[in-house]
PDB file of C-alpha atoms and ligand atoms in Angstrom:
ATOM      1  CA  UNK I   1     -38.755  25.027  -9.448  1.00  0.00           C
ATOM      2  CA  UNK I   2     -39.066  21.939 -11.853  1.00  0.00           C
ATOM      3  CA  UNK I   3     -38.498  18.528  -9.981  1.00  0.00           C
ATOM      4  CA  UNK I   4     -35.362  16.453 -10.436  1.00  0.00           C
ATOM      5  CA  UNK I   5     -35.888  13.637 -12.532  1.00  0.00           C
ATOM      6  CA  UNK I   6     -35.109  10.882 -10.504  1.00  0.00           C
ATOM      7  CA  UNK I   7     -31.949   9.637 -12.021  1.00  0.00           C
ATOM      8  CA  UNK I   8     -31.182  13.563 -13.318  1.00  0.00           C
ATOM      9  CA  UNK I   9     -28.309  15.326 -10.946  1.00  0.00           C
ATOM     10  CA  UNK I  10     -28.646  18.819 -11.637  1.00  0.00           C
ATOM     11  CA  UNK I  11     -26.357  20.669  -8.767  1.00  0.00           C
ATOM     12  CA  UNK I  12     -26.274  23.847 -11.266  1.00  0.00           C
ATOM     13  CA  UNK I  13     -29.433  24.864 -10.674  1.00  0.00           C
ATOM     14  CA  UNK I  14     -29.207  24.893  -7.075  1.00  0.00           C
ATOM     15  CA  UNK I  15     -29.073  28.189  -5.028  1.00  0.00           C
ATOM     16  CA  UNK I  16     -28.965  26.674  -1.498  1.00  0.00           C
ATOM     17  CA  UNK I  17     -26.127  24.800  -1.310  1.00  0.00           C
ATOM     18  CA  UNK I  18     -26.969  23.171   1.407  1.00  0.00           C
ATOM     19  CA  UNK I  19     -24.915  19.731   1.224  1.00  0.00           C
ATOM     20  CA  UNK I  20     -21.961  21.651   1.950  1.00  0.00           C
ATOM     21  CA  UNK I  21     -22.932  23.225   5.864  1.00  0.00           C
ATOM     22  CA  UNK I  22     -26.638  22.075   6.588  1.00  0.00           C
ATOM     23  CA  UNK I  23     -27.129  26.127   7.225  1.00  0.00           C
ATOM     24  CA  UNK I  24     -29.670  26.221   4.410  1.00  0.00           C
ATOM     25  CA  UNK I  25     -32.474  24.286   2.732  1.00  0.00           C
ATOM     26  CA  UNK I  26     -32.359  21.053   0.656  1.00  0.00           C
ATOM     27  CA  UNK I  27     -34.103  22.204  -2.706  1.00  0.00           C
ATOM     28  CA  UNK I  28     -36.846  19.374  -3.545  1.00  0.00           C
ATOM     29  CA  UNK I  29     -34.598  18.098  -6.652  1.00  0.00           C
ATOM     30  CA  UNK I  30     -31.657  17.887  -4.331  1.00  0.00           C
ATOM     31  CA  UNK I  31     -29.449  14.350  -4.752  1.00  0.00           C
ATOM     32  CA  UNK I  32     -28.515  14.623  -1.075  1.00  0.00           C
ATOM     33  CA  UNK I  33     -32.076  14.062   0.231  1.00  0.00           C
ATOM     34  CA  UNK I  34     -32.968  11.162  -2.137  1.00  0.00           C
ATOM     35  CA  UNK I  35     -29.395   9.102  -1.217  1.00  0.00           C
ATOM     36  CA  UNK I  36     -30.862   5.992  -0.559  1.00  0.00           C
ATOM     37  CA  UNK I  37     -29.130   5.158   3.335  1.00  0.00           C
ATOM     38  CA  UNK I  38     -27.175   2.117   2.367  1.00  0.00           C
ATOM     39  CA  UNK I  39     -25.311   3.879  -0.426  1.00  0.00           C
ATOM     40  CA  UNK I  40     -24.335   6.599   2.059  1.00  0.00           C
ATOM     41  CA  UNK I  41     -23.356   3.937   4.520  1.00  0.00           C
ATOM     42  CA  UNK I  42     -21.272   2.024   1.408  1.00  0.00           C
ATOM     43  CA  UNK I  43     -20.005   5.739   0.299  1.00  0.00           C
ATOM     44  CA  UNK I  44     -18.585   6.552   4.139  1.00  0.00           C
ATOM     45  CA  UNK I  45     -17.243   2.902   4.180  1.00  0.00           C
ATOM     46  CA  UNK I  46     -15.568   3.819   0.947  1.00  0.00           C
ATOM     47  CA  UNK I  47     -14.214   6.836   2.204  1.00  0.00           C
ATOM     48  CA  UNK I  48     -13.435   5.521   5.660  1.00  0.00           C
ATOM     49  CA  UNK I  49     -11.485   2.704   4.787  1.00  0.00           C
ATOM     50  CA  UNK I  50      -8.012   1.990   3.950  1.00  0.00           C
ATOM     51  CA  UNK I  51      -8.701   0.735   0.314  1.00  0.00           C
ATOM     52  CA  UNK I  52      -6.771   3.138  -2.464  1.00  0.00           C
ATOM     53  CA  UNK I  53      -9.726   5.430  -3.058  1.00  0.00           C
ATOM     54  CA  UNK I  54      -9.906   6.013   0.188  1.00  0.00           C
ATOM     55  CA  UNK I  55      -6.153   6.965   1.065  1.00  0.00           C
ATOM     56  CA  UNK I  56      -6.893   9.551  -1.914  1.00  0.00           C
ATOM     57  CA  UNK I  57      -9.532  10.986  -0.722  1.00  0.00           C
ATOM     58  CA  UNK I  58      -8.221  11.825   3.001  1.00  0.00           C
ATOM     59  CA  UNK I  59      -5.017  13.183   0.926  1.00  0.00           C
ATOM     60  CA  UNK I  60      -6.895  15.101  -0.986  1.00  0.00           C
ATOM     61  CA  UNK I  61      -8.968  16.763   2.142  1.00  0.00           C
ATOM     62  CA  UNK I  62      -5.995  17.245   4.735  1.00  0.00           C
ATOM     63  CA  UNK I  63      -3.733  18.970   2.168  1.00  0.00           C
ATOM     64  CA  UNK I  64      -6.760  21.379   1.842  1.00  0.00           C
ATOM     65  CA  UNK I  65      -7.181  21.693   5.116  1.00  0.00           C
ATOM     66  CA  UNK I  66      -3.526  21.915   5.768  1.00  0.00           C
ATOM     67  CA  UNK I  67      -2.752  24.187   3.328  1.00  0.00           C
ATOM     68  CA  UNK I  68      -5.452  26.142   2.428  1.00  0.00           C
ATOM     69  CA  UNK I  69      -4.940  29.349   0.733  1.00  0.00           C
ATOM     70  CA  UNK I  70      -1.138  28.632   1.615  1.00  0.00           C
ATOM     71  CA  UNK I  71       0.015  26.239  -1.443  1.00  0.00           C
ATOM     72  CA  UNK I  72      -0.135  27.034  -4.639  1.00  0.00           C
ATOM     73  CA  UNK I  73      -1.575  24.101  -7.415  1.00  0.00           C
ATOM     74  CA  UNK I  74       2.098  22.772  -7.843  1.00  0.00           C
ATOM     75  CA  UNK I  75       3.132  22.681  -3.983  1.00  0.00           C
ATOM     76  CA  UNK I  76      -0.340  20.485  -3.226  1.00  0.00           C
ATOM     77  CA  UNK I  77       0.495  18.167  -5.815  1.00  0.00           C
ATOM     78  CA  UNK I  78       4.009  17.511  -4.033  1.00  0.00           C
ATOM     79  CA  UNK I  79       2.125  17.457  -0.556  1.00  0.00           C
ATOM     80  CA  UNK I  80      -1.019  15.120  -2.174  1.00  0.00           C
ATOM     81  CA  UNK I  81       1.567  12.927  -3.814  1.00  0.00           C
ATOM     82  CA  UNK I  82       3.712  12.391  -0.471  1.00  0.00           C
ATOM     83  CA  UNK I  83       0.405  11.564   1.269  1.00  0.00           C
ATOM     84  CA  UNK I  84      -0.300   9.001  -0.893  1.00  0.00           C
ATOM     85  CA  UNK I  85       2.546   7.613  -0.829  1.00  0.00           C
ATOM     86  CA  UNK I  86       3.621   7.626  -4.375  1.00  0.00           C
ATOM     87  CA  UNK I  87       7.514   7.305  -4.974  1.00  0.00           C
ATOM     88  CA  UNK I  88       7.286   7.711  -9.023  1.00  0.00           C
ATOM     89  CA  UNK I  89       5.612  10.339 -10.350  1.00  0.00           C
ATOM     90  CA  UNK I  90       4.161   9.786 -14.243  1.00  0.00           C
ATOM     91  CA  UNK I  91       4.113  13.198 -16.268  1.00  0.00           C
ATOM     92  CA  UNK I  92       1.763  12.559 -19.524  1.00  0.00           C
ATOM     93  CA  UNK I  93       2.760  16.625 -20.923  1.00  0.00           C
ATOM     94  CA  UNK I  94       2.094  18.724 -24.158  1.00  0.00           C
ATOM     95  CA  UNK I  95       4.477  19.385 -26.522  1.00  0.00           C
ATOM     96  CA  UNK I  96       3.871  23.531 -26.368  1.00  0.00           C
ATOM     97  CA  UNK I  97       4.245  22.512 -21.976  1.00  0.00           C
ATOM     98  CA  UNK I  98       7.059  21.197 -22.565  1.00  0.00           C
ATOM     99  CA  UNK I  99       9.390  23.757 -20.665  1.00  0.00           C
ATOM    100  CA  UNK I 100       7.166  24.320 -17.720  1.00  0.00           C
ATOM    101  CA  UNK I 101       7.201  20.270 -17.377  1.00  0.00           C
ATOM    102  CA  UNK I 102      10.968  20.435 -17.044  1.00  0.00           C
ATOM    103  CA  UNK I 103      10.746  22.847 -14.410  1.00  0.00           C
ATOM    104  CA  UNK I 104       8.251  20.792 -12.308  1.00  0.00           C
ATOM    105  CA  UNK I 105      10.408  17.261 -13.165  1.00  0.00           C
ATOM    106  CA  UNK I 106      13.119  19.843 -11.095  1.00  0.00           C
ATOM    107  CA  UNK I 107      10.869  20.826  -8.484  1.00  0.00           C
ATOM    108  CA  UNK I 108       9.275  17.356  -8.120  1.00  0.00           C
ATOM    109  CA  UNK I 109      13.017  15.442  -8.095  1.00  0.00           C
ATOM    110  CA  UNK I 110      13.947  18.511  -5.676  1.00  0.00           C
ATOM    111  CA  UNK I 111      10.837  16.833  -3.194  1.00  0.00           C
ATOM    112  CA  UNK I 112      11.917  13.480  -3.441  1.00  0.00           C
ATOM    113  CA  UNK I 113      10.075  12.032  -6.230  1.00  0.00           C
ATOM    114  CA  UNK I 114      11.316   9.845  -9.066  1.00  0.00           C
ATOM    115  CA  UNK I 115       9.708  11.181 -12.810  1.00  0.00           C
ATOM    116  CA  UNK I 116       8.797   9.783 -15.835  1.00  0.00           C
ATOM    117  CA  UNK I 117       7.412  12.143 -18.542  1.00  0.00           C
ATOM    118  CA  UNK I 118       5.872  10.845 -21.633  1.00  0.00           C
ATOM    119  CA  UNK I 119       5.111  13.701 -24.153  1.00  0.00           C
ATOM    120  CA  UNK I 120       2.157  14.076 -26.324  1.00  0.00           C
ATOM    121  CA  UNK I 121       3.702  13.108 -29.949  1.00  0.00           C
ATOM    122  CA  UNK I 122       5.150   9.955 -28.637  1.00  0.00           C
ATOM    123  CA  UNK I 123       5.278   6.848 -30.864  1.00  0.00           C
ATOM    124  CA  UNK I 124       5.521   9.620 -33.795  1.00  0.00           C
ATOM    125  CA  UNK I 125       2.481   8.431 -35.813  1.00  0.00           C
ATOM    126  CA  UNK I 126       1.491  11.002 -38.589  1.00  0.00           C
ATOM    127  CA  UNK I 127      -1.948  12.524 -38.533  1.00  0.00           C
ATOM    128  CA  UNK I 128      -2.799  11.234 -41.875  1.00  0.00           C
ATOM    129  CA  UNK I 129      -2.274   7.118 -41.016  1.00  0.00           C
ATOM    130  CA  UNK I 130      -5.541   7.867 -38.401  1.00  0.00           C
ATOM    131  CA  UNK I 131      -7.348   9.686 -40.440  1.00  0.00           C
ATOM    132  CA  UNK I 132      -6.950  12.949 -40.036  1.00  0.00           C
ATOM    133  CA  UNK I 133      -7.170  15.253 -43.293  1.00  0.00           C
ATOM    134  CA  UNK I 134      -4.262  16.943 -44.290  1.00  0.00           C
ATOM    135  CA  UNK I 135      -6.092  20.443 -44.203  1.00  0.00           C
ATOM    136  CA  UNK I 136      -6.918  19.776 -40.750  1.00  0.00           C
ATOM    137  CA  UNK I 137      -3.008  19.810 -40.009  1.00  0.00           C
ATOM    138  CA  UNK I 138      -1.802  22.854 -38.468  1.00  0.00           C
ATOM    139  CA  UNK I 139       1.346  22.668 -40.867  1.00  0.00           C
ATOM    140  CA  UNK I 140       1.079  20.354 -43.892  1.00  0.00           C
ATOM    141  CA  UNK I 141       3.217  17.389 -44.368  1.00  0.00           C
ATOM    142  CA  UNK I 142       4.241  14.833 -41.200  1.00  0.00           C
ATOM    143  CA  UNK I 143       2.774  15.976 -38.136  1.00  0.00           C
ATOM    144  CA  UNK I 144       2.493  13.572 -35.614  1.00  0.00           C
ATOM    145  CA  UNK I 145      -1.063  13.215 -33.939  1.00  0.00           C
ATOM    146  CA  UNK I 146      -1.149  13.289 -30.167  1.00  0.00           C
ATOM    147  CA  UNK I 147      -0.507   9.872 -28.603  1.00  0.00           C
ATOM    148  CA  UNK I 148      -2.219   9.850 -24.693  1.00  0.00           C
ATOM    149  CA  UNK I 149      -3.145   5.834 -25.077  1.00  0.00           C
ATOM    150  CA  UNK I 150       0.679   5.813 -25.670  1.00  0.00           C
ATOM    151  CA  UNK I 151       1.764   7.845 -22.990  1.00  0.00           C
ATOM    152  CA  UNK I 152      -0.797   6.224 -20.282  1.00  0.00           C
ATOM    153  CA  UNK I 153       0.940   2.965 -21.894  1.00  0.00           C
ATOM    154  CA  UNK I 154       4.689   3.845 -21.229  1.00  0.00           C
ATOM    155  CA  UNK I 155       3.883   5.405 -17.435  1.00  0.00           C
ATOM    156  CA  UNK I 156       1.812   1.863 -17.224  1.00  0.00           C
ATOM    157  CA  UNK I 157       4.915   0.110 -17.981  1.00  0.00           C
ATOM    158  CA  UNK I 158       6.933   2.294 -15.419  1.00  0.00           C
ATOM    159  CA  UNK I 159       3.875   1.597 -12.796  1.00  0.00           C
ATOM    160  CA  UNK I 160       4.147   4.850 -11.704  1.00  0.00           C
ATOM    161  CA  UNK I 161       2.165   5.878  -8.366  1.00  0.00           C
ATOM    162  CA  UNK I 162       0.269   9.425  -9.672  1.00  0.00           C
ATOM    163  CA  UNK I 163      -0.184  10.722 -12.856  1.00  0.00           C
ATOM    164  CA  UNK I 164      -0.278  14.271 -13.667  1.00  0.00           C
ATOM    165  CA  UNK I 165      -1.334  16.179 -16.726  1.00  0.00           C
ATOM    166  CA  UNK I 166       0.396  19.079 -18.176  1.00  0.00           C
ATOM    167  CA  UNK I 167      -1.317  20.851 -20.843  1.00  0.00           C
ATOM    168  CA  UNK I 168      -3.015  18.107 -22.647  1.00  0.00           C
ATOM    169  CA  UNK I 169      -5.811  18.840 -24.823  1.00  0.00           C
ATOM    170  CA  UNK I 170      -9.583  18.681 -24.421  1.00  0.00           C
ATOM    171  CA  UNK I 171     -10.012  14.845 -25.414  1.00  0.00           C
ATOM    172  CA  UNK I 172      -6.476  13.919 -25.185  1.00  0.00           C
ATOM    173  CA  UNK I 173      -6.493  14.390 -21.561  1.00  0.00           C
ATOM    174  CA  UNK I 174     -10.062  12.145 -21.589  1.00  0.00           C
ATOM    175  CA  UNK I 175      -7.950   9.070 -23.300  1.00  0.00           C
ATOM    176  CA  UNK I 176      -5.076   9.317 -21.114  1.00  0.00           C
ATOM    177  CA  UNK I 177      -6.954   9.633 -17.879  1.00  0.00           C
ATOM    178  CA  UNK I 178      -9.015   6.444 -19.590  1.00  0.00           C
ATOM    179  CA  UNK I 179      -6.081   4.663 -20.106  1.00  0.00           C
ATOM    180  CA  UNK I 180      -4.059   5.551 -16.861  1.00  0.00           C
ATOM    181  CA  UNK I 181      -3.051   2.548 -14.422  1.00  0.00           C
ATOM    182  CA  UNK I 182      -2.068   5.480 -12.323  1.00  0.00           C
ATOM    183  CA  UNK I 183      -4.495   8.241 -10.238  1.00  0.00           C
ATOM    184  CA  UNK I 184      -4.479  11.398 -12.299  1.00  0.00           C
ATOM    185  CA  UNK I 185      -4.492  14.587 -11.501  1.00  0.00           C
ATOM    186  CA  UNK I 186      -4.455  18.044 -13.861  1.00  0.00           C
ATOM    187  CA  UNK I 187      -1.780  20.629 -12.948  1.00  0.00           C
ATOM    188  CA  UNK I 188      -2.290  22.447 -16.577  1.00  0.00           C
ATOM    189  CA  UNK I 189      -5.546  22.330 -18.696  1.00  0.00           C
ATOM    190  CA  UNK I 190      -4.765  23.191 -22.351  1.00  0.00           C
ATOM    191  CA  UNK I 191      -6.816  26.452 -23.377  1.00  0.00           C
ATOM    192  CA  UNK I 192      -4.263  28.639 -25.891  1.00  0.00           C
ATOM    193  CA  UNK I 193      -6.250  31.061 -25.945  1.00  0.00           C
ATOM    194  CA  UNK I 194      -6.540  31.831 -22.781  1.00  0.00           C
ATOM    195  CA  UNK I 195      -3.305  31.354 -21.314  1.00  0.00           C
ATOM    196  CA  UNK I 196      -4.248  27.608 -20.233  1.00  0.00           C
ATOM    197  CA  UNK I 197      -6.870  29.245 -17.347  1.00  0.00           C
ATOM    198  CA  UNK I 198     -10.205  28.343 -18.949  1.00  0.00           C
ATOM    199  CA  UNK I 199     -12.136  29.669 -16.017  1.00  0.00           C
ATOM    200  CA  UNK I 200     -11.627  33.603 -17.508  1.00  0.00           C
ATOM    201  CA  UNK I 201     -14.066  32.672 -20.336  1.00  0.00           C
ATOM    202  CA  UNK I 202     -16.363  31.924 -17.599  1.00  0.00           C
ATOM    203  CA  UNK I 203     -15.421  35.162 -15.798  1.00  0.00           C
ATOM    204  CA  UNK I 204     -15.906  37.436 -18.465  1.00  0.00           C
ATOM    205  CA  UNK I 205     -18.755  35.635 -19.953  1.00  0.00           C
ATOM    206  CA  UNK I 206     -20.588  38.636 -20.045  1.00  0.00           C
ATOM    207  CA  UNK I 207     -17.974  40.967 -21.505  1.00  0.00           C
ATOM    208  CA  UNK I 208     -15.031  39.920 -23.592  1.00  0.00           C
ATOM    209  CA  UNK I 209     -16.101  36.030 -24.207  1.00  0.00           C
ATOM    210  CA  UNK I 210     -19.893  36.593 -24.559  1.00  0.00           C
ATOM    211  CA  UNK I 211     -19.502  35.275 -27.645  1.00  0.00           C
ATOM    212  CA  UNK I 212     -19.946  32.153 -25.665  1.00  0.00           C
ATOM    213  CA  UNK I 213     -23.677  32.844 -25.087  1.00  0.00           C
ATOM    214  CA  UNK I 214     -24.582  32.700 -28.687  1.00  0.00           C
ATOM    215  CA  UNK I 215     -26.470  29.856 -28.991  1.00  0.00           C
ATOM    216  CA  UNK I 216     -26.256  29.587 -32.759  1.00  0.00           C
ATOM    217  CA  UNK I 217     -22.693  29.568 -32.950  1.00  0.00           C
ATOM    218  CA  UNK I 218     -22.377  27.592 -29.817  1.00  0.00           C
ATOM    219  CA  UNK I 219     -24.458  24.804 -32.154  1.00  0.00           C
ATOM    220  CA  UNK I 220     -22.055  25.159 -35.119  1.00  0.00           C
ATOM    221  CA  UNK I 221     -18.839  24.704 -33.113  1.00  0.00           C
TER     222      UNK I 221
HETATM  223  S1  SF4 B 301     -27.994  21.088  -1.787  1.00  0.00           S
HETATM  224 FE1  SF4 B 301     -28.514  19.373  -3.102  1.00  0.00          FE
HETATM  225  S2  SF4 B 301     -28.998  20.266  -5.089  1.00  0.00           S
HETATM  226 FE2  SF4 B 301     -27.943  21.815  -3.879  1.00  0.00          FE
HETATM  227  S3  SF4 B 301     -25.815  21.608  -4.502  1.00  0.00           S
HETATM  228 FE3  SF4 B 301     -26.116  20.340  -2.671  1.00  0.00          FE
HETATM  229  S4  SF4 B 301     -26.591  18.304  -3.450  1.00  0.00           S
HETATM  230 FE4  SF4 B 301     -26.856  19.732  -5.145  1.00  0.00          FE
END
């Protein structure tokens, strides 16, 4: 097996696994046996600690732990965001989510939270004034370009406690989570093609969406 480059985390190529229950082998590439001791030390302290990251992170693991295979996605964000102790919850949503996000401001007000929701076209700014081509509208004429520095911006201004994503798309959802004041977390990842669950091109890699293993056309996208 080639050796990890020194600086090169490469996880995917692993077949052990072995981080996760010490009932295997470290591969010789492994990250886990080149962690130099004082940055495990400073990662535990990290984790250990009552700083923000660190309240996340022990949310994170005792909803799993509480929950697991019990909650679906939408009933751990309500049990993550009361362990974190956020009050206002930020919504940064698609315009095509738009529906489902009024059904979770519901269900989220229905916990206890108070909502903001910032949708995608905010600030109404046409595609053209950025520089987007008018054939590379989906309908010609104004059509308002997706806004996510906006909408980190407004939930900023509202300081909410936890940001969540609804449908945003690939690179929209990078500049709001850039932007955010707030923790964010995903609850829908845009894919319209595949009913916003991108992991079935992955399933059926090797039947419906092997498409995706054509190298050529994987270089032209
Ligand atoms: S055992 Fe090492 S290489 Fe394998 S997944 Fe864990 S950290 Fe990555």
């Amino acid at each position: 097996m080639a050796k990890r480059k020194p600086d090169a985390v490469t996880c995917s190529e692993c077949g052990q696994l072995n981080c996760y229950r010490h009932d295997k082998r470290y591969p010789s590439f492994c990250a886990t046996i080149d962690l130099a001791p004082e940055e495990r030390e400073n990662l535990v302290d990290l984790y250990a600690g009552d700083n923000h990251d660190a309240i996340l992170a022990r949310a994170a693991a005792e909803v799993e732990g509480t929950y697991y295979c019990q909650l679906n996605r939408v009933e751990e964000t309500v049990a993550f965001a009361r362990r974190i102790g956020a009050q206002r919850i930020g919504i940064a949503t698609c315009l095509g989510l738009i529906e489902e996000t009024k059904v979770l401001v519901d269900i989220l007000r229905l916990a206890g939270f108070d909502t903001r929701t910032a949708l995608c076209k905010v600030g109404s700014i046409d595609k053209s004034e950025i520089g987007i081509a008018e054939d590379l509208k989906i309908k010609c004429g104004f059509e308002a370009c997706c806004n996510p520095i906006l909408q980190a911006r407004l939930l900023n201004r509202e300081k909410t406690h936890l940001n969540i994503i609804m449908g945003l798309c690939v690179g929209h959802d990078a500049l709001f989570t850039r932007h955010s004041d707030a923790p964010v977390t995903t609850l829908v990842v845009k894919d319209r093609v595949l009913g916003h669950n991108p992991v079935a091109g992955l399933h059926t890699v090797k039947s419906y969406s092997s498409r995706m293993l054509d190298a050529e056309r994987l270089r032209g996208l």
